[in-house]
Coordinates of C-alpha atoms in Angstrom, one line a residue:
X1 CA 0.0 0.0 0.0
X2 CA 2.8 2.4 0.9
X3 CA 4.5 1.8 -2.4
X4 CA 1.3 2.2 -4.4
X5 CA 0.5 5.4 -2.5
X6 CA 3.9 6.8 -3.2
X7 CA 3.5 6.1 -6.9
X8 CA 0.1 7.8 -6.8
X9 CA 1.7 10.8 -5.2
X10 CA 4.5 10.8 -7.8
X11 CA 2.0 10.6 -10.6
X12 CA -0.1 13.3 -9.1
X13 CA 3.0 15.5 -8.7
X14 CA 4.0 14.9 -12.3
X15 CA 0.5 15.6 -13.5
X16 CA 0.3 18.8 -11.4
X17 CA 3.7 19.9 -12.8
X18 CA 2.5 19.3 -16.4
X19 CA -0.6 21.4 -15.8
X20 CA 1.4 24.3 -14.4
X21 CA 3.7 24.2 -17.4
X22 CA 0.8 24.1 -19.8
X23 CA -0.7 27.2 -18.2
X24 CA 2.5 29.2 -18.0
X25 CA 4.0 28.3 -21.4
X26 CA 2.7 29.4 -24.8
X27 CA -0.1 27.4 -26.4
X28 CA 1.6 26.2 -29.6
X29 CA -1.0 25.5 -32.3
X30 CA 1.1 22.7 -33.8
X31 CA 0.8 20.9 -30.4
X32 CA -3.0 21.1 -30.8
X33 CA -2.9 19.7 -34.4
X34 CA -2.2 22.6 -36.7
X35 CA 0.1 21.6 -39.6
X36 CA 2.5 24.1 -41.2
X37 CA 2.0 22.6 -44.7
X38 CA -0.1 25.4 -46.2
X39 CA -3.0 23.1 -47.0
X40 CA -4.5 21.8 -43.7
X41 CA -7.1 24.3 -42.3
X42 CA -6.2 25.4 -38.8
X43 CA -9.5 27.2 -38.2
X44 CA -10.7 24.8 -35.5
X45 CA -7.3 24.5 -33.9
X46 CA -7.0 28.3 -33.6
X47 CA -10.5 28.5 -32.1
X48 CA -9.6 25.9 -29.5
X49 CA -6.4 27.7 -28.7
X50 CA -8.2 31.0 -28.3
X51 CA -10.9 29.5 -26.1
X52 CA -8.2 28.1 -23.8
X53 CA -6.2 31.4 -23.7
X54 CA -9.3 33.6 -23.3
X55 CA -10.5 31.5 -20.3
X56 CA -7.2 31.6 -18.5
X57 CA -7.0 33.7 -15.4
X58 CA -3.4 34.5 -16.1
X59 CA -1.8 36.2 -19.1
X60 CA -1.4 33.7 -21.9
X61 CA 0.4 33.5 -25.3
X62 CA -0.8 31.6 -28.4
X63 CA 2.1 30.7 -30.6
X64 CA 1.8 30.2 -34.3
X65 CA 5.4 29.1 -35.1
X66 CA 7.3 29.4 -38.3
X67 CA 5.8 27.6 -41.3
X68 CA 2.8 28.2 -43.6
X69 CA -0.7 27.7 -42.2
X70 CA -4.0 27.7 -44.0
X71 CA -6.8 29.5 -42.2
X72 CA -10.3 29.6 -43.8
X73 CA -11.6 32.1 -41.2
X74 CA -11.3 33.0 -37.6
X75 CA -13.4 34.8 -35.0
X76 CA -11.5 35.6 -31.8
X77 CA -14.2 36.9 -29.4
X78 CA -13.9 38.0 -25.8
X79 CA -14.2 39.2 -23.2
X80 CA -11.2 37.3 -21.9
X81 CA -10.2 36.8 -18.2
X82 CA -6.6 38.1 -18.6
X83 CA -4.4 39.6 -21.3
X84 CA -3.7 37.5 -24.4
X85 CA -0.8 37.6 -26.8
X86 CA -1.0 36.0 -30.2
X87 CA 2.5 35.5 -31.5
X88 CA 2.5 34.9 -35.2
X89 CA 6.0 33.8 -36.3
X90 CA 4.9 32.0 -39.5
X91 CA 2.7 32.8 -42.5
X92 CA -1.1 32.5 -42.2
X93 CA -2.8 32.2 -45.6
X94 CA -6.4 32.9 -46.4
X95 CA -8.2 30.9 -49.1
X96 CA -7.7 32.3 -52.5
X97 CA -11.4 32.0 -53.3
X98 CA -13.4 34.5 -51.3
X99 CA -16.4 32.2 -51.6
X100 CA -14.7 29.9 -49.1
X101 CA -15.1 32.6 -46.4
X102 CA -18.6 32.8 -44.9
X103 CA -20.8 35.4 -46.5
X104 CA -20.7 38.8 -44.7
X105 CA -17.8 37.6 -42.6
X106 CA -14.2 38.9 -42.5
X107 CA -11.2 36.6 -42.8
X108 CA -10.0 37.3 -39.3
X109 CA -12.2 39.1 -36.7
X110 CA -11.3 40.1 -33.2
X111 CA -14.1 41.5 -31.0
X112 CA -14.7 42.5 -27.4
X113 CA -11.1 42.0 -26.2
X114 CA -9.1 44.1 -23.8
X115 CA -5.3 44.0 -23.4
X116 CA -4.4 42.0 -26.6
X117 CA -1.0 41.9 -28.2
X118 CA -0.5 40.7 -31.8
X119 CA 3.1 40.3 -32.7
X120 CA 5.8 37.8 -33.8
X121 CA 7.3 39.0 -37.1
X122 CA 5.0 36.8 -39.2
X123 CA 2.7 37.5 -42.1
X124 CA -1.1 37.5 -42.7
X125 CA -1.4 36.7 -46.4
X126 CA -4.9 37.5 -47.7
X127 CA -4.1 36.0 -51.2
X128 CA -6.2 38.7 -52.7
X129 CA -5.3 38.5 -56.4
X130 CA -8.2 36.3 -57.5
X131 CA -10.7 38.4 -55.4
X132 CA -9.5 41.7 -57.0
X133 CA -10.9 40.6 -60.3
X134 CA -14.3 40.2 -58.6
X135 CA -14.4 43.6 -57.0
X136 CA -17.2 45.7 -58.4
X137 CA -17.5 48.1 -55.5
X138 CA -15.1 50.6 -57.1
X139 CA -17.6 51.2 -59.9
X140 CA -21.0 50.2 -58.4
X141 CA -22.8 51.5 -55.4
X142 CA -24.6 48.2 -55.0
X143 CA -22.0 45.4 -54.9
X144 CA -21.0 42.3 -52.9
X145 CA -18.4 43.1 -50.3
X146 CA -15.2 41.2 -50.1
X147 CA -13.7 40.1 -46.8
X148 CA -11.2 42.3 -45.0
X149 CA -8.0 40.7 -43.7
X150 CA -8.3 41.8 -40.1
X151 CA -11.5 43.3 -38.6
X152 CA -10.9 44.7 -35.1
X153 CA -14.2 45.6 -33.4
X154 CA -14.8 46.9 -29.8
X155 CA -11.2 46.1 -28.8
X156 CA -9.3 48.2 -26.2
X157 CA -5.8 48.7 -25.0
X158 CA -4.2 46.7 -27.7
X159 CA -0.8 46.6 -29.5
X160 CA -0.3 45.3 -33.0
X161 CA 3.4 45.2 -33.9
X162 CA 6.1 43.5 -36.0
X163 CA 3.6 41.9 -38.4
X164 CA 3.0 42.1 -42.1
X165 CA -0.3 42.1 -44.0
X166 CA 0.1 41.0 -47.5
X167 CA -2.4 41.2 -50.5
X168 CA -5.7 41.7 -48.7
X169 CA -8.9 41.0 -50.6
X170 CA -10.3 44.3 -49.3
X171 CA -9.1 46.4 -46.4
X172 CA -6.0 45.1 -44.7
X173 CA -7.2 46.3 -41.3
X174 CA -10.6 47.8 -40.3
X175 CA -11.0 49.3 -36.8
X176 CA -14.5 50.0 -35.4
X177 CA -15.5 51.0 -31.9
X178 CA -11.9 50.7 -30.5
X179 CA -10.0 52.6 -27.8
X180 CA -6.2 52.9 -27.3
X181 CA -4.9 50.8 -30.2
X182 CA -1.2 51.1 -31.3
X183 CA 0.3 49.8 -34.5
X184 CA 4.1 49.8 -34.5
X185 CA 6.6 48.3 -37.0
X186 CA 3.5 47.2 -39.0
X187 CA 4.0 46.5 -42.7
X188 CA 1.3 46.5 -45.4
X189 CA 2.0 45.3 -48.9
X190 CA -0.2 45.0 -52.0
X191 CA 0.1 46.2 -55.6
X192 CA -0.7 49.8 -56.4
X193 CA -3.6 48.6 -58.7
X194 CA -5.2 46.3 -56.1
X195 CA -8.8 47.8 -55.7
X196 CA -10.1 49.1 -52.4
X197 CA -7.3 47.6 -50.4
X198 CA -7.1 50.4 -47.8
X199 CA -4.2 49.8 -45.4
X200 CA -5.7 50.8 -42.0
X201 CA -9.2 52.2 -41.9
X202 CA -10.3 53.8 -38.6
X203 CA -13.9 54.4 -37.7
X204 CA -15.7 55.2 -34.4
X205 CA -12.5 54.8 -32.5
X206 CA -10.5 56.9 -30.1
X207 CA -6.8 56.9 -29.3
X208 CA -5.3 55.2 -32.3
X209 CA -1.5 55.4 -32.8
X210 CA 0.3 54.3 -36.0
X211 CA 4.0 54.7 -35.9
X212 CA 7.3 53.4 -37.5
X213 CA 5.3 51.6 -40.2
X214 CA 5.6 51.0 -43.9
X215 CA 2.3 50.9 -45.9
X216 CA 2.1 50.3 -49.7
X217 CA -1.3 49.3 -51.2
X218 CA -3.9 50.0 -53.8
X219 CA -6.0 52.5 -52.0
X220 CA -5.5 54.9 -49.0
X221 CA -2.5 53.9 -46.9
X222 CA -4.5 55.1 -43.9
X223 CA -8.2 56.2 -44.1
X224 CA -9.9 57.9 -41.3
X225 CA -13.7 57.6 -41.2
X226 CA -16.4 59.2 -39.1
X227 CA -16.2 58.9 -35.4
X228 CA -12.4 58.8 -35.3
X229 CA -10.9 60.9 -32.5
X230 CA -7.3 61.5 -31.3
X231 CA -5.5 59.7 -34.0
X232 CA -1.7 60.1 -34.1
X233 CA 0.2 59.0 -37.2
X234 CA 4.0 59.4 -37.2
X235 CA 7.0 58.1 -39.0
X236 CA 4.9 56.2 -41.6
X237 CA 6.2 55.6 -45.1
X238 CA 3.2 55.5 -47.5
X239 CA 3.3 54.3 -51.2
X240 CA 2.1 53.1 -53.5
X241 CA -1.5 54.0 -52.7
X242 CA -3.8 57.0 -52.4
X243 CA -2.1 58.7 -49.6
X244 CA -3.2 59.4 -46.0
X245 CA -6.9 60.5 -46.0
X246 CA -9.5 61.8 -43.7
X247 CA -12.8 60.6 -45.2
X248 CA -14.6 60.2 -47.3
X249 CA -17.2 61.9 -45.1
X250 CA -20.8 62.9 -45.7
X251 CA -22.0 59.9 -47.7
X252 CA -24.2 58.4 -45.0
X253 CA -26.8 59.7 -42.5
X254 CA -25.8 60.3 -38.9
X255 CA -22.1 60.3 -39.3
X256 CA -20.1 61.1 -36.1
X257 CA -17.6 64.0 -35.9
X258 CA -13.9 63.5 -36.7
X259 CA -11.7 65.3 -34.1
X260 CA -8.0 65.5 -33.3
X261 CA -6.0 64.0 -36.2
X262 CA -2.2 64.4 -36.1
X263 CA 0.0 63.3 -39.0
X264 CA 3.7 64.1 -38.5
X265 CA 7.1 63.1 -39.8
X266 CA 5.8 60.9 -42.6
X267 CA 7.2 60.2 -46.1
X268 CA 4.7 59.7 -49.0
X269 CA 6.0 58.4 -52.3
X270 CA 4.5 57.8 -55.7
X271 CA 0.9 58.0 -54.5
X272 CA -2.2 59.4 -56.2
X273 CA -2.7 61.8 -53.3
X274 CA -0.6 63.0 -50.4
X275 CA -2.4 64.2 -47.3
X276 CA -6.1 64.6 -48.0
X277 CA -9.5 65.6 -46.5
X278 CA -12.4 64.5 -48.6
X279 CA -16.2 64.7 -48.4
X280 CA -19.1 63.9 -50.7
X281 CA -21.2 66.7 -52.4
X282 CA -24.5 66.1 -50.6
X283 CA -26.8 67.4 -47.9
X284 CA -25.7 64.9 -45.3
X285 CA -24.1 66.7 -42.4
X286 CA -20.9 66.0 -40.5
X287 CA -17.7 67.7 -39.3
X288 CA -14.0 67.2 -39.3
X289 CA -12.0 69.5 -37.0
X290 CA -8.6 69.9 -35.3
X291 CA -6.6 68.1 -38.0
X292 CA -2.9 68.8 -38.5
X293 CA -0.4 67.6 -41.1
X294 CA 3.2 68.6 -40.4
X295 CA 6.7 67.5 -41.4
X296 CA 5.7 65.5 -44.5
X297 CA 8.1 64.6 -47.3
X298 CA 6.5 64.1 -50.7
X299 CA 8.3 62.1 -53.4
X300 CA 6.7 62.4 -56.8
X301 CA 3.2 62.6 -55.3
X302 CA 0.1 63.6 -57.3
X303 CA -2.0 66.2 -55.4
X304 CA 0.3 66.4 -52.4
X305 CA -2.0 68.6 -50.3
X306 CA -5.7 68.5 -50.9
X307 CA -9.1 69.3 -49.3
X308 CA -11.7 68.0 -51.7
X309 CA -15.3 68.6 -50.7
X310 CA -16.4 67.6 -54.2
X311 CA -15.3 64.0 -53.9
X312 CA -17.2 61.8 -56.3
X313 CA -15.3 58.7 -57.5
X314 CA -16.6 57.0 -60.7
X315 CA -19.5 59.5 -61.0
X316 CA -21.4 57.8 -58.2
X317 CA -23.0 61.0 -56.9
X318 CA -26.8 61.4 -57.2
X319 CA -26.9 64.7 -55.3
X320 CA -24.7 67.5 -56.6
X321 CA -25.6 69.9 -53.7
X322 CA -22.6 71.4 -51.9
X323 CA -21.1 69.3 -49.1
X324 CA -22.7 69.8 -45.7
X325 CA -19.6 68.6 -43.9
X326 CA -18.0 71.3 -41.8
X327 CA -14.2 71.4 -42.0
X328 CA -12.3 73.6 -39.5
X329 CA -9.0 74.1 -37.7
X330 CA -6.8 72.4 -40.3
X331 CA -3.1 73.0 -40.7
X332 CA -0.6 72.0 -43.4
X333 CA 2.9 72.9 -42.2
X334 CA 6.5 72.0 -43.3
X335 CA 5.6 70.0 -46.4
X336 CA 8.4 69.6 -48.9
X337 CA 9.5 67.5 -51.8
X338 CA 8.2 66.9 -55.4
X339 CA 4.8 66.7 -57.0
X340 CA 3.7 64.6 -60.0
X341 CA 1.0 67.2 -60.8
X342 CA 1.3 71.0 -61.3
X343 CA -1.4 71.7 -58.7
X344 CA 0.5 71.0 -55.6
X345 CA -2.0 72.5 -53.1
X346 CA -5.7 72.2 -53.7
X347 CA -8.2 73.5 -51.2
X348 CA -11.7 73.0 -52.6
X349 CA -14.1 73.7 -49.7
X350 CA -17.9 73.6 -49.6
X351 CA -19.7 76.6 -51.1
X352 CA -22.5 76.3 -48.5
X353 CA -20.1 75.8 -45.5
X354 CA -16.7 77.2 -46.3
X355 CA -13.7 75.8 -44.4
X356 CA -12.6 77.8 -41.3
X357 CA -9.3 78.1 -39.5
X358 CA -7.1 76.7 -42.2
X359 CA -3.4 77.3 -41.8
X360 CA -0.8 76.8 -44.5
X361 CA 2.9 77.3 -43.7
X362 CA 6.3 76.5 -45.0
X363 CA 5.3 74.6 -48.2
X364 CA 8.1 73.9 -50.7
X365 CA 7.0 71.6 -53.4
X366 CA 8.6 71.4 -56.9
X367 CA 7.0 70.2 -60.1
X368 CA 9.3 69.1 -62.9
X369 CA 6.7 67.8 -65.4
X370 CA 5.5 69.3 -68.6
X371 CA 1.8 69.8 -67.9
X372 CA 2.0 73.4 -66.9
X373 CA 3.3 75.7 -64.2
X374 CA 3.3 74.8 -60.6
X375 CA 0.2 76.2 -58.9
X376 CA -2.4 76.1 -56.2
X377 CA -6.2 75.9 -56.5
X378 CA -8.4 77.2 -53.7
X379 CA -12.2 77.8 -53.4
X380 CA -14.4 78.8 -50.4
X381 CA -11.5 79.2 -48.0
X382 CA -9.2 82.0 -46.8
X383 CA -6.2 80.3 -45.2
X384 CA -3.8 81.9 -42.9
X385 CA -0.4 81.9 -44.6
X386 CA 3.1 82.0 -43.2
X387 CA 6.7 81.0 -43.8
X388 CA 8.1 80.0 -47.2
X389 CA 5.4 79.2 -49.7
X390 CA 6.6 77.7 -53.0
X391 CA 4.4 78.1 -55.0
X392 CA 2.3 81.0 -53.7
X393 CA -0.8 79.6 -52.0
X394 CA -4.4 80.7 -52.6
X395 CA -3.5 84.1 -53.9
X396 CA -6.9 84.8 -55.3
X397 CA -9.0 82.8 -52.8
X398 CA -12.5 84.1 -51.9
X399 CA -15.5 83.1 -49.8
X400 CA -19.0 83.4 -51.3
X401 CA -20.8 86.4 -50.0
X402 CA -23.8 84.4 -48.7
X403 CA -21.5 82.2 -46.7
X404 CA -19.2 84.9 -45.4

C-alpha cells in the first residue's frame, strides 16, 4: 500500500507539474494539431487555442510558429479573463477563393477584447489577387463586399506590432469601436492597382497610434472615417497607394464627428494623393476639426496637399448639392519635396459651409513635369499663410458672400 500510495503521489505531482507548465508556457497551435503545410485548415485549432487562452485567469500566449498555415476564417471573441498575446511567427494564408469565407464575414475578426497583443514577425497573407478581379465596389454603389483581412471591433488597450499584412482581398485592417490601439513596425504590402485595399481604416475609434510603419497598397494607406478621434500617425512611409486620407465623409446619415487627427514626420512616395481631407457633395451633415499635417516629405506625389469637398469617384453622386460637412481648424505645415502634378496645393471647400481656421505654412513643393506651371487651387477658403510658400498659395481665394 505504501508503495502504491507513493506512486500515486508521484504521478499526481508529475501531473500537477504538467498542468502548471501548460498554463504558464505558450499554447503552440502545432501541439494542438495545426500543420505548417499550407493546406490543412487550422481554423478549429486556432478557435480551440483562443478558447483556452481567453478563459485563462493569467496572461497567456498563443504561438503560431514558423511555417505556412492555411486558415479559412477566424473569430476571436472576448471578453477574456486576462491579457492574451498572439505571437505569429509564421505565415497564415487565407483561401484564394473569397467564396470559401462565410458570407458577410471577414477573414479574421477580433471582438470585445481588452489588453491584446498581436506580434511575432510573421505574415497575414490575404491571397487577394483572385478576389480583386471580382471587386465591383469601385464602380458600383450596389455590390457584394469582399472580406477584410483583419477586422478589429470593440477592442481596447491593444498593441499590433512587428507583423506584415500581404495582399488583402479588401481592407488590410478595419477598426471599429476601439480605444487605445497602437500599430508599430507594421508592414502592409499590396500592388498599387489592387482595388479598395485600404491599409488601415479607422472608424468610431479613439486613441489610435500608428508609428514606425511601412504601408504600400492600392487605396488609402490610412483612411480615417467618421467617429475617429485622437488619431496620431507618425514616421509612416506610404506608397504606392492613395495617400493618407480623412474621409470620405458625408456619404451616409448620422455620421459622427472627426476630431483630433495628427499626421507628422511621414514620407509619402508615388501616390495618387498626399495628405487629403475629402467629403461627398450632398446634404448629409458631418464635421472634421482639429486636423494637423506637419513635417511631410513628398516624393513624386500627385495632389500632395488636398481638401476635396467635391469628392465623387466614378461618378457615383446622385446629389450635386454642396457638401454639408464642416471642415475647420486644419493646418498643413512644413511639407516639402516633389509633386507629380502641377497643382501642388488644392483646397476645394464647400460653397455652403466654407472651411474655417485653415493654416498653410512652409510649403516647398517642386514640379518638374510638362503639364504646366506649378500652382495652387483654392475655393471657399481663406487660409492663414506664413513661412516660405513655394508656390504661392491661394493668392486669389475668396469666400462666397452668402457664406461669409
